[in-house]
Tab-separated table of C-alpha atoms in Angstrom:
chain	number	residue	atom	x	y	z
A	39	MET	CA	233.596	72.174	293.093
A	40	THR	CA	234.188	68.834	291.326
A	41	ILE	CA	231.840	67.459	288.358
A	42	PHE	CA	230.268	65.319	290.919
A	43	THR	CA	229.253	67.807	293.440
A	44	ASN	CA	227.858	70.127	290.715
A	45	PHE	CA	225.692	67.047	289.429
A	46	PHE	CA	224.705	66.280	292.970
A	47	TYR	CA	223.680	69.862	294.167
A	48	SER	CA	221.838	70.595	290.922
A	49	PHE	CA	220.234	67.076	291.023
A	50	MET	CA	218.907	67.620	294.665
A	51	ALA	CA	218.015	71.367	294.087
A	52	SER	CA	215.739	70.380	291.050
A	53	LEU	CA	214.326	67.393	292.751
A	54	PHE	CA	212.943	69.411	295.572
A	55	PHE	CA	212.082	72.199	293.068
A	56	ALA	CA	209.891	69.613	291.345
A	57	LEU	CA	208.195	68.697	294.591
A	58	LEU	CA	207.436	72.137	295.227
A	59	PHE	CA	205.686	72.179	291.845
A	60	ASN	CA	204.039	69.052	292.640
A	61	ALA	CA	205.478	67.272	289.631
A	62	PRO	CA	204.280	63.476	289.216
A	63	LYS	CA	206.487	61.010	291.412
A	64	ARG	CA	207.368	58.942	288.228
A	65	SER	CA	208.945	61.771	286.674
A	66	LEU	CA	211.147	63.152	289.597
A	67	PRO	CA	214.350	61.024	289.223
A	68	VAL	CA	214.406	61.558	285.426
A	69	THR	CA	213.978	65.400	285.690
A	70	ALA	CA	216.566	65.546	288.481
A	71	ALA	CA	219.177	63.672	286.572
A	72	ILE	CA	218.422	65.766	283.305
A	73	ALA	CA	218.947	68.808	285.251
A	74	GLY	CA	222.224	67.475	286.625
A	75	ILE	CA	223.731	66.442	283.398
A	76	GLY	CA	222.684	69.702	281.890
A	77	TYR	CA	224.478	71.727	284.510
A	78	VAL	CA	227.301	69.626	284.319
A	79	VAL	CA	227.522	70.155	280.614
A	80	PHE	CA	227.109	73.954	281.215
A	81	ILE	CA	230.202	73.764	283.727
A	82	LEU	CA	232.326	71.891	281.055
A	83	ILE	CA	231.547	74.081	278.089
A	84	THR	CA	231.946	77.349	280.225
A	85	GLN	CA	235.242	76.303	281.732
A	86	ASN	CA	236.686	74.679	278.934
A	87	LEU	CA	235.584	77.028	275.750
A	88	GLY	CA	235.469	80.025	278.116
A	89	SER	CA	231.944	81.261	276.609
A	90	LYS	CA	229.097	81.339	279.067
A	91	PRO	CA	226.317	82.005	276.192
A	92	LEU	CA	227.469	79.178	274.350
A	93	GLY	CA	227.313	77.128	277.686
A	94	PHE	CA	223.701	78.129	278.191
A	95	PHE	CA	222.706	77.453	274.620
A	96	LEU	CA	224.265	73.907	274.301
A	97	ALA	CA	223.336	72.854	277.940
A	98	THR	CA	219.714	73.822	277.405
A	99	LEU	CA	219.652	72.268	274.017
A	100	ILE	CA	220.857	69.019	275.433
A	101	MET	CA	218.404	69.167	278.375
A	102	GLY	CA	215.521	70.034	275.932
A	103	LEU	CA	216.272	66.926	273.693
A	104	LEU	CA	216.722	64.637	276.767
A	105	CYS	CA	213.407	66.028	278.228
A	106	GLU	CA	211.622	65.242	274.804
A	107	ILE	CA	212.841	61.684	274.905
A	108	ALA	CA	211.953	61.356	278.338
A	109	ALA	CA	208.444	62.559	277.764
A	110	ARG	CA	207.820	60.163	274.859
A	111	VAL	CA	209.343	57.290	276.842
A	112	LEU	CA	207.265	57.800	279.990
A	113	LYS	CA	204.412	58.990	278.028
A	114	MET	CA	204.023	62.442	279.915
A	115	THR	CA	203.885	65.955	278.872
A	116	THR	CA	207.247	67.607	277.947
A	117	THR	CA	206.584	70.653	280.266
A	118	THR	CA	206.564	68.338	283.264
A	119	PHE	CA	210.137	67.873	282.541
A	120	VAL	CA	211.562	70.902	280.858
A	121	THR	CA	210.145	73.445	283.300
A	122	ILE	CA	212.036	71.734	286.091
A	123	ALA	CA	215.333	70.642	284.353
A	124	VAL	CA	216.511	73.975	283.171
A	125	ILE	CA	215.960	75.704	286.599
A	126	PRO	CA	219.627	75.373	287.928
A	127	LEU	CA	220.762	77.336	284.776
A	128	VAL	CA	218.338	80.429	285.338
A	129	PRO	CA	220.664	83.082	286.381
A	130	GLY	CA	219.408	83.976	289.879
A	131	LEU	CA	222.980	85.294	290.883
A	132	GLY	CA	222.860	87.727	287.990
A	133	ILE	CA	219.398	89.087	288.570
A	134	TYR	CA	220.555	89.464	292.437
A	135	ARG	CA	223.971	91.268	291.468
A	136	THR	CA	222.088	93.627	288.965
A	137	MET	CA	219.718	94.672	291.702
A	138	GLN	CA	222.707	94.937	294.104
A	139	PHE	CA	224.444	97.479	291.734
A	140	ILE	CA	221.313	99.465	291.041
A	141	VAL	CA	220.685	100.098	294.624
A	142	GLN	CA	224.375	101.092	295.102
A	143	ASN	CA	223.892	103.847	292.165
A	144	ASN	CA	226.560	101.971	290.157
A	145	TYR	CA	224.404	101.823	286.842
A	146	GLU	CA	227.423	100.979	284.788
A	147	ALA	CA	228.179	97.734	286.594
A	148	ALA	CA	224.407	97.104	286.781
A	149	VAL	CA	224.205	97.206	282.854
A	150	GLN	CA	227.424	95.052	282.632
A	151	ILE	CA	225.574	92.164	284.795
A	152	GLY	CA	222.242	92.902	283.786
A	153	ILE	CA	222.388	92.442	279.903
A	154	PRO	CA	224.171	89.048	279.853
A	155	THR	CA	221.761	88.005	282.616
A	156	LEU	CA	218.956	88.905	280.326
A	157	LEU	CA	220.212	87.323	277.263
A	158	ALA	CA	221.013	84.177	279.329
A	159	ALA	CA	217.410	83.940	280.171
A	160	GLY	CA	216.579	84.417	276.651
A	161	THR	CA	219.094	81.835	275.546
A	162	ILE	CA	217.699	79.357	277.596
A	163	ALA	CA	214.023	79.729	276.657
A	164	LEU	CA	215.113	79.901	273.037
A	165	ALA	CA	217.118	76.764	273.236
A	166	ILE	CA	214.198	74.830	274.810
A	167	ALA	CA	211.922	76.007	271.901
A	168	ILE	CA	214.487	75.137	269.306
A	169	SER	CA	214.894	71.418	270.941
A	170	THR	CA	211.042	70.987	271.014
A	171	PHE	CA	210.530	71.955	267.208
A	172	ALA	CA	213.824	70.054	266.418
A	173	VAL	CA	211.978	66.981	267.657
A	174	LYS	CA	208.939	67.742	265.938
A	175	LEU	CA	210.509	68.247	262.545
A	176	PHE	CA	212.654	64.944	262.901
A	177	LEU	CA	209.260	63.000	263.767
A	178	HIS	CA	207.607	64.830	260.867
A	179	PHE	CA	210.015	63.472	258.287
A	180	TRP	CA	210.636	60.236	260.032
A	181	GLN	CA	206.892	59.435	259.657
A	182	GLN	CA	206.960	59.991	255.978
B	75	MET	CA	176.310	59.102	264.971
B	76	LEU	CA	176.314	61.251	268.078
B	77	ASN	CA	173.151	62.190	270.005
B	78	GLU	CA	172.732	65.472	271.742
B	79	GLN	CA	173.415	63.885	275.136
B	80	GLU	CA	176.621	62.585	273.956
B	81	ILE	CA	177.614	65.797	272.547
B	82	ASN	CA	176.963	67.565	275.912
B	83	LYS	CA	179.130	65.146	277.705
B	84	ILE	CA	182.069	65.700	275.156
B	85	ILE	CA	181.522	69.356	275.698
B	86	LYS	CA	181.863	69.200	279.477
B	87	ILE	CA	184.919	67.064	279.354
B	88	VAL	CA	186.483	69.574	276.765
B	89	LYS	CA	185.662	72.332	279.220
B	90	LEU	CA	187.303	70.517	282.262
B	91	GLU	CA	190.183	69.405	280.539
B	92	ALA	CA	191.003	72.881	279.170
B	93	GLN	CA	190.304	74.474	282.590
B	94	ILE	CA	192.709	71.741	284.317
B	95	ILE	CA	195.574	72.349	281.844
B	96	LEU	CA	195.304	76.015	281.707
B	97	GLU	CA	194.850	76.579	285.729
B	98	ASN	CA	197.627	74.510	286.485
B	99	GLY	CA	200.397	75.871	284.271
B	100	GLY	CA	200.043	74.325	280.787
B	101	GLU	CA	200.904	76.241	277.556
B	102	THR	CA	197.773	77.646	275.652
B	103	TYR	CA	198.900	75.435	272.388
B	104	ARG	CA	198.483	72.167	274.701
B	105	VAL	CA	194.966	73.119	275.524
B	106	GLU	CA	193.990	73.729	271.808
B	107	ASP	CA	195.586	70.546	271.042
B	108	THR	CA	193.885	68.259	273.827
B	109	VAL	CA	190.589	69.907	272.763
B	110	MET	CA	190.957	69.207	269.070
B	111	ARG	CA	192.179	65.692	269.789
B	112	ILE	CA	189.411	64.739	272.033
B	113	CYS	CA	186.795	66.140	269.530
B	114	ARG	CA	188.377	64.610	266.616
B	115	SER	CA	188.325	61.131	268.200
B	116	PHE	CA	184.455	61.451	268.491
B	117	GLY	CA	184.313	62.509	264.779
B	118	LEU	CA	183.716	66.101	265.597
B	119	ILE	CA	186.032	67.656	262.967
B	120	ASP	CA	184.389	71.193	263.143
B	121	VAL	CA	186.114	72.681	266.189
B	122	GLU	CA	187.701	76.075	266.766
B	123	PRO	CA	189.378	76.436	270.091
B	124	VAL	CA	190.966	79.801	271.077
B	125	VAL	CA	192.773	79.832	274.314
B	126	ILE	CA	194.722	82.696	275.869
B	127	PRO	CA	196.194	82.480	279.290
B	128	THR	CA	193.284	84.145	280.900
B	129	GLY	CA	190.430	82.190	279.268
B	130	MET	CA	189.201	80.242	276.474
B	131	PHE	CA	186.517	80.126	273.644
B	132	ILE	CA	185.713	76.950	271.992
B	133	THR	CA	183.251	76.428	269.274
B	134	ILE	CA	182.131	72.865	268.124
B	135	SER	CA	179.708	72.243	265.194
B	136	HIS	CA	178.132	69.218	263.924
B	137	ASP	CA	176.098	68.262	261.207
B	138	ASN	CA	172.309	68.513	261.832
B	139	LEU	CA	172.877	69.624	265.513
B	140	ALA	CA	173.338	72.882	266.760
B	141	THR	CA	176.587	74.652	267.210
B	142	HIS	CA	178.064	74.915	270.665
B	143	THR	CA	180.366	77.450	271.906
B	144	ILE	CA	182.180	77.315	275.339
B	145	ILE	CA	183.439	80.533	276.984
B	146	LYS	CA	185.108	79.981	280.115
B	147	ARG	CA	187.232	82.744	282.193
B	148	VAL	CA	190.123	81.216	284.123
B	149	ARG	CA	191.221	83.618	287.101
B	150	ARG	CA	193.211	81.243	289.159
B	151	ARG	CA	196.488	80.202	287.834
B	152	THR	CA	199.202	78.061	289.768
B	153	VAL	CA	201.751	75.485	288.963
B	154	ASN	CA	200.492	71.894	289.714
B	155	LEU	CA	202.456	69.465	287.189
B	156	SER	CA	200.670	66.260	288.581
B	157	LYS	CA	197.195	67.823	287.426
B	158	ILE	CA	198.486	68.614	283.852
B	159	ASP	CA	199.714	64.902	283.854
B	160	ALA	CA	196.666	63.316	285.103
B	161	ALA	CA	194.330	65.276	282.729
B	162	ASN	CA	196.803	64.599	279.663
B	163	LEU	CA	196.331	60.636	280.697
B	164	ILE	CA	192.658	60.901	280.758
B	165	SER	CA	192.686	62.548	277.263
B	166	ARG	CA	194.893	59.783	276.090
B	167	GLN	CA	192.801	57.146	277.522
B	168	LEU	CA	189.571	58.668	276.155
B	169	THR	CA	190.713	59.030	272.506
B	170	THR	CA	191.909	55.485	272.506
B	171	GLY	CA	188.642	54.250	273.655
B	172	ARG	CA	190.073	52.850	277.000
B	173	ILE	CA	187.477	54.819	279.235
B	174	SER	CA	183.910	56.065	278.527
B	175	LEU	CA	182.729	59.559	278.451
B	176	ASP	CA	181.055	59.239	282.145
B	177	GLU	CA	184.067	57.674	283.510
B	178	ALA	CA	186.136	60.678	282.041
B	179	ILE	CA	183.920	63.444	283.392
B	180	ILE	CA	183.983	61.795	286.914
B	181	GLN	CA	187.858	61.411	287.049
B	182	LEU	CA	188.142	64.952	285.742
B	183	GLU	CA	185.913	66.408	288.359
B	184	GLN	CA	188.014	64.567	290.925
B	185	ILE	CA	191.334	66.163	289.602
B	186	ILE	CA	189.560	69.626	289.990
B	187	GLY	CA	188.179	69.061	293.367
B	188	ASP	CA	191.571	67.737	294.591
B	189	LYS	CA	192.825	70.600	296.843
B	190	SER	CA	195.312	68.562	298.904
B	191	LYS	CA	198.878	69.913	298.477
B	192	PRO	CA	200.549	68.704	301.490
B	193	LYS	CA	201.634	71.784	303.202
B	194	ILE	CA	204.611	70.437	305.400
B	195	LEU	CA	205.935	68.595	302.217
B	196	THR	CA	205.664	71.641	299.964
B	197	ALA	CA	207.479	73.987	302.621
B	198	THR	CA	210.126	71.310	303.234
B	199	ALA	CA	210.538	71.116	299.256
B	200	SER	CA	210.720	74.958	299.157
B	201	ALA	CA	213.505	75.019	301.920
B	202	LEU	CA	215.647	72.316	300.538
B	203	SER	CA	215.334	73.392	297.004
B	204	ALA	CA	216.556	76.988	298.013
B	205	GLY	CA	219.328	75.390	300.192
B	206	PHE	CA	220.864	73.383	297.395
B	207	PHE	CA	220.722	76.340	295.014
B	208	THR	CA	222.822	78.097	297.519
B	209	LEU	CA	225.261	75.294	297.527
B	210	LEU	CA	225.351	74.884	293.709
B	211	PHE	CA	226.460	78.828	293.747
B	212	ASN	CA	229.401	77.557	296.049
B	213	GLY	CA	227.713	78.409	299.501
B	214	SER	CA	228.943	76.947	302.799
B	215	LEU	CA	226.671	74.690	305.135
B	216	PHE	CA	225.737	77.871	306.986
B	217	ASP	CA	224.675	79.384	303.958
B	218	PHE	CA	222.585	76.269	303.144
B	219	PHE	CA	220.637	76.267	306.243
B	220	ILE	CA	219.878	80.096	306.222
B	221	ALA	CA	218.692	79.833	302.543
B	222	ALA	CA	216.456	76.820	303.626
B	223	LEU	CA	215.050	79.081	306.390
B	224	CYS	CA	214.003	81.558	303.818
B	225	GLY	CA	212.419	78.933	301.369
B	226	ALA	CA	210.392	77.711	304.180
B	227	VAL	CA	209.198	81.149	305.336
B	228	ILE	CA	208.377	82.253	301.786
B	229	GLN	CA	206.343	78.933	301.326
B	230	LEU	CA	204.453	79.302	304.642
B	231	PHE	CA	203.594	82.731	303.821
B	232	SER	CA	202.260	82.100	300.278
B	233	PHE	CA	199.939	79.494	301.903
B	234	LEU	CA	198.247	82.393	303.747
B	235	LEU	CA	197.667	84.439	300.530
B	236	GLN	CA	196.466	81.218	298.482
B	237	GLY	CA	193.505	81.890	296.308
B	238	GLU	CA	193.909	85.773	296.475
B	239	ASP	CA	193.810	87.524	292.981
B	240	MET	CA	197.085	89.297	293.432
B	241	SER	CA	198.982	86.527	295.441
B	242	ASN	CA	201.426	86.021	292.430
B	243	PHE	CA	202.811	89.381	292.461
B	244	ILE	CA	202.697	89.655	296.137
B	245	ILE	CA	204.476	86.543	296.954
B	246	SER	CA	207.387	87.631	294.693
B	247	LEU	CA	207.654	91.002	296.285
B	248	THR	CA	207.342	89.620	299.828
B	249	GLY	CA	209.432	86.717	298.808
B	250	GLY	CA	212.263	89.190	297.987
B	251	ILE	CA	211.748	91.191	300.994
B	252	PHE	CA	211.777	88.061	303.605
B	253	THR	CA	214.805	86.512	301.709
B	254	ALA	CA	216.883	89.645	301.986
B	255	VAL	CA	215.750	90.595	305.640
B	256	ILE	CA	216.634	86.992	306.692
B	257	ALA	CA	220.016	86.637	304.936
B	258	ILE	CA	221.241	89.870	306.248
B	259	THR	CA	220.022	89.399	309.795
B	260	ALA	CA	221.627	85.946	309.930
B	261	THR	CA	224.930	86.982	308.336
B	262	GLN	CA	225.223	89.995	310.853
B	263	ILE	CA	224.164	88.032	314.024
B	264	PHE	CA	226.417	85.100	313.327
B	265	ASN	CA	229.274	87.058	311.422
B	266	MET	CA	229.570	84.459	308.957
B	267	GLY	CA	228.006	83.151	305.782
B	268	ASN	CA	227.816	84.751	302.423
B	269	MET	CA	224.558	87.050	302.102
B	270	ASP	CA	224.966	87.340	298.257
B	271	LEU	CA	224.800	83.421	297.934
B	272	ILE	CA	222.039	83.081	300.410
B	273	ILE	CA	219.578	85.654	298.587
B	274	SER	CA	220.426	84.386	295.238
B	275	GLY	CA	219.980	80.578	296.140
B	276	ALA	CA	216.711	81.317	298.067
B	277	ILE	CA	215.161	83.629	295.292
B	278	MET	CA	215.789	80.784	292.771
B	279	PRO	CA	212.303	78.987	293.331
B	280	LEU	CA	210.524	82.031	292.901
B	281	LEU	CA	211.876	83.219	289.562
B	282	PRO	CA	209.333	82.837	286.606
B	283	GLY	CA	211.210	80.138	284.797
B	284	LEU	CA	207.839	78.570	283.687
B	285	ALA	CA	206.100	81.628	282.502
B	286	MET	CA	209.363	82.744	280.621
B	287	THR	CA	209.666	79.410	278.958
B	288	ASN	CA	206.071	79.178	278.137
B	289	ALA	CA	206.108	82.834	276.679
B	290	ILE	CA	208.953	81.849	274.086
B	291	ARG	CA	207.375	78.616	273.363
B	292	ASP	CA	204.027	80.171	272.726
B	293	THR	CA	205.305	82.808	270.758
B	294	ILE	CA	207.223	80.735	268.338
B	295	GLN	CA	204.126	78.288	268.001
B	296	GLY	CA	202.386	81.402	266.790
B	297	ASP	CA	200.226	82.138	269.670
B	298	LEU	CA	201.369	85.785	269.913
B	299	VAL	CA	198.735	86.845	272.541
B	300	SER	CA	199.688	84.338	274.912
B	301	GLY	CA	203.366	84.825	274.352
B	302	VAL	CA	203.048	88.523	275.162
B	303	ALA	CA	200.721	87.962	278.264
B	304	ARG	CA	203.235	85.241	279.517
B	305	GLY	CA	206.273	87.445	278.674
B	306	THR	CA	204.615	90.338	280.710
B	307	GLU	CA	203.914	88.112	283.822
B	308	ALA	CA	207.473	86.625	283.636
B	309	ILE	CA	209.033	90.129	283.539
B	310	ILE	CA	206.800	91.551	286.392
B	311	VAL	CA	207.445	88.619	288.619
B	312	ALA	CA	211.171	89.020	288.323
B	313	ILE	CA	210.913	92.627	288.817
B	314	ALA	CA	208.693	92.322	291.860
B	315	ILE	CA	211.556	89.910	293.420
B	316	ALA	CA	214.324	92.244	292.573
B	317	VAL	CA	212.548	95.177	293.829
B	318	GLY	CA	211.761	93.392	296.993
B	319	VAL	CA	215.434	92.311	297.470
B	320	GLY	CA	216.396	95.907	296.467
B	321	VAL	CA	214.212	97.885	298.975
B	322	VAL	CA	215.765	95.765	301.642
B	323	LEU	CA	219.447	96.297	300.580
B	324	LYS	CA	218.833	100.098	300.007
B	325	THR	CA	217.385	100.502	303.431
B	326	LEU	CA	220.649	98.734	304.801
B	327	ILE	CA	222.659	101.125	302.899
B	328	LEU	CA	220.714	104.146	304.119
B	329	MET	CA	220.962	102.919	307.623
B	330	GLY	CA	224.689	103.095	307.334
B	331	GLY	CA	225.579	99.465	306.672
B	332	GLY	CA	227.524	98.714	303.797
B	333	LEU	CA	227.169	96.010	301.153
B	334	ASN	CA	230.330	93.656	300.802
């Protein structure tokens, strides 16, 4: 897949995901665009540096920062953006594969896939938290 | 100086705001923050909000007046970002003095009463979201349509369970089952498509992304009770989905079918 198709698919997937959670209309294009950009960043880092955890971390961090900016520019809550935008990165395939190996009684493979999946989920959540507090810290010192 | 009547109105507003944000997927610290902000803007400095995902305790004291305490149990929790946004807008307008207390109460009650979530639109959104996730995982056009079918079926089924206490868990479990059954049946009948990609794409909209993110945000913020509660919710939902899919896959293996 090219960069553009990656961007397009994650844009569309997040757009409809946002509609599913009844996100405000005004936020839709912005959230979807952030989701697309983040996913492309993830693909680029994974392909060029060969590290998935780093990809998850940096891509989510960038998305988190973009969401914080979008929330302040559009005067909406950060939750509106961030919960939708990170969805393409959530390791659905990993969760499925883990289960697939468990039902095949192949526990070794299940652990091999399961642990990185769990770590990916943790990394995403942590990167969002870090971006939130980085912005808070920045604003705190900026205002002084 | 505030009189008793105004205090009562403020308390009502605070209660409605907190209820809307908490019921529709907002973080607990956001609820506490909103409560403090509204109260402070009216000169009520002595406010202690304690909010957990299943309820809230708010005490408001004021010189010369009685201390008021609100305890509210929140049972129904869904995700509706529009309502959080609307409640947020009202609190912004209220604290900057652009709307009166009475106007705020009327608007907040409208938000709570608003049950309209267009069903066809939601089902379509669920379907297309699942479909595009499958494409994102490198699925074919056939996979796209089958995943979209799964997404639509899950959403239509969840309408049936709306308002039930256990709905969150049951929807995740049955969502996993439906997805796996449809994906396996379709790939077997048409003898094409990739079952793995269909299933993993279709379960994406079900995964507890919001709960997981909120859990970490709450924990780091210092809201340990909420963090643990949300974290448990996320884990249970994820396990429910995985078990739903797993049961069907295991049945397939026991019936003699193989997994590719």
